[in-house]
Amino acid sequence: MIGYIYLVLTIIFETAAIILMKMADGPTNKKYLILGSICYTATFFLLTMALKHLPMGYTNAIWAGSSTLLVYVASMYYFDEKTNFIELIFLLCIIIGLIGLNFLQKGK
């Protein structure tokens, strides 16, 4: 159970880091740049802790897919970035993959 907590925190911190890097606007806003860097540092620490308890392939796939989805949704709602139907289809593929990986992991 603790591995999943670390994994969820990893996903949250990486998502926050990417959003903060966008808000930093390159090196323009140093406050967001520093906060984003702190979040990335936390991400790698938490990922290392998650890997002590969970399989590496599963952990990386869930981390990458989940943070991709969260960043994509944040980009649409908070930064008014546009999307299209084809991109949503591919995001659905990621969701299906995440569900499938979790379903298979539960059987182990």
PDB file of C-alpha atoms in Angstrom, residues 27-82:
ATOM      1  CA  PRO A  27      13.659  31.973 -16.693  1.00  0.00           C
ATOM      2  CA  THR A  28      11.318  34.969 -16.503  1.00  0.00           C
ATOM      3  CA  ASN A  29       9.546  34.138 -13.231  1.00  0.00           C
ATOM      4  CA  LYS A  30      12.175  32.722 -10.905  1.00  0.00           C
ATOM      5  CA  LYS A  31       9.698  31.972  -8.101  1.00  0.00           C
ATOM      6  CA  TYR A  32       7.863  29.423 -10.247  1.00  0.00           C
ATOM      7  CA  LEU A  33      11.138  28.102 -11.641  1.00  0.00           C
ATOM      8  CA  ILE A  34      12.451  27.401  -8.138  1.00  0.00           C
ATOM      9  CA  LEU A  35       9.165  25.847  -6.997  1.00  0.00           C
ATOM     10  CA  GLY A  36       9.123  23.659 -10.108  1.00  0.00           C
ATOM     11  CA  SER A  37      12.678  22.535  -9.422  1.00  0.00           C
ATOM     12  CA  ILE A  38      11.738  21.636  -5.846  1.00  0.00           C
ATOM     13  CA  CYS A  39       8.769  19.639  -7.130  1.00  0.00           C
ATOM     14  CA  TYR A  40      11.014  17.766  -9.577  1.00  0.00           C
ATOM     15  CA  THR A  41      13.428  16.939  -6.762  1.00  0.00           C
ATOM     16  CA  ALA A  42      10.526  15.607  -4.693  1.00  0.00           C
ATOM     17  CA  THR A  43       9.316  13.643  -7.731  1.00  0.00           C
ATOM     18  CA  PHE A  44      12.555  11.721  -8.071  1.00  0.00           C
ATOM     19  CA  PHE A  45      12.804  11.055  -4.348  1.00  0.00           C
ATOM     20  CA  LEU A  46       9.216   9.789  -4.213  1.00  0.00           C
ATOM     21  CA  LEU A  47       9.687   7.686  -7.346  1.00  0.00           C
ATOM     22  CA  THR A  48      12.723   6.052  -5.766  1.00  0.00           C
ATOM     23  CA  MET A  49      10.638   5.232  -2.707  1.00  0.00           C
ATOM     24  CA  ALA A  50       7.792   3.838  -4.835  1.00  0.00           C
ATOM     25  CA  LEU A  51      10.260   1.599  -6.673  1.00  0.00           C
ATOM     26  CA  LYS A  52      11.215  -0.032  -3.367  1.00  0.00           C
ATOM     27  CA  HIS A  53       7.678  -1.443  -3.164  1.00  0.00           C
ATOM     28  CA  LEU A  54       6.358  -1.732  -6.724  1.00  0.00           C
ATOM     29  CA  PRO A  55       7.608  -3.314  -9.979  1.00  0.00           C
ATOM     30  CA  MET A  56       9.678  -0.946 -12.101  1.00  0.00           C
ATOM     31  CA  GLY A  57       7.828  -1.361 -15.417  1.00  0.00           C
ATOM     32  CA  TYR A  58       4.413  -0.943 -13.833  1.00  0.00           C
ATOM     33  CA  THR A  59       5.515   2.048 -11.753  1.00  0.00           C
ATOM     34  CA  ASN A  60       7.050   3.884 -14.682  1.00  0.00           C
ATOM     35  CA  ALA A  61       4.066   3.260 -16.950  1.00  0.00           C
ATOM     36  CA  ILE A  62       1.532   4.448 -14.375  1.00  0.00           C
ATOM     37  CA  TRP A  63       3.678   7.473 -13.483  1.00  0.00           C
ATOM     38  CA  ALA A  64       4.217   8.538 -17.096  1.00  0.00           C
ATOM     39  CA  GLY A  65       0.658   7.921 -18.268  1.00  0.00           C
ATOM     40  CA  SER A  66      -1.055   9.514 -15.291  1.00  0.00           C
ATOM     41  CA  SER A  67       1.082  12.635 -15.253  1.00  0.00           C
ATOM     42  CA  THR A  68       0.638  12.985 -19.020  1.00  0.00           C
ATOM     43  CA  LEU A  69      -3.135  12.941 -18.602  1.00  0.00           C
ATOM     44  CA  LEU A  70      -3.112  15.399 -15.712  1.00  0.00           C
ATOM     45  CA  VAL A  71      -0.796  17.838 -17.475  1.00  0.00           C
ATOM     46  CA  TYR A  72      -2.886  17.626 -20.637  1.00  0.00           C
ATOM     47  CA  VAL A  73      -6.099  18.390 -18.731  1.00  0.00           C
ATOM     48  CA  ALA A  74      -4.395  21.242 -16.851  1.00  0.00           C
ATOM     49  CA  SER A  75      -3.155  22.691 -20.133  1.00  0.00           C
ATOM     50  CA  MET A  76      -6.713  22.781 -21.490  1.00  0.00           C
ATOM     51  CA  TYR A  77      -8.368  24.262 -18.400  1.00  0.00           C
ATOM     52  CA  TYR A  78      -5.741  26.575 -16.940  1.00  0.00           C
ATOM     53  CA  PHE A  79      -3.754  27.631 -20.009  1.00  0.00           C
ATOM     54  CA  ASP A  80      -6.549  27.503 -22.614  1.00  0.00           C
ATOM     55  CA  GLU A  81      -4.540  25.224 -24.877  1.00  0.00           C
ATOM     56  CA  LYS A  82      -6.657  23.752 -27.643  1.00  0.00           C
TER      57      LYS A  82
END
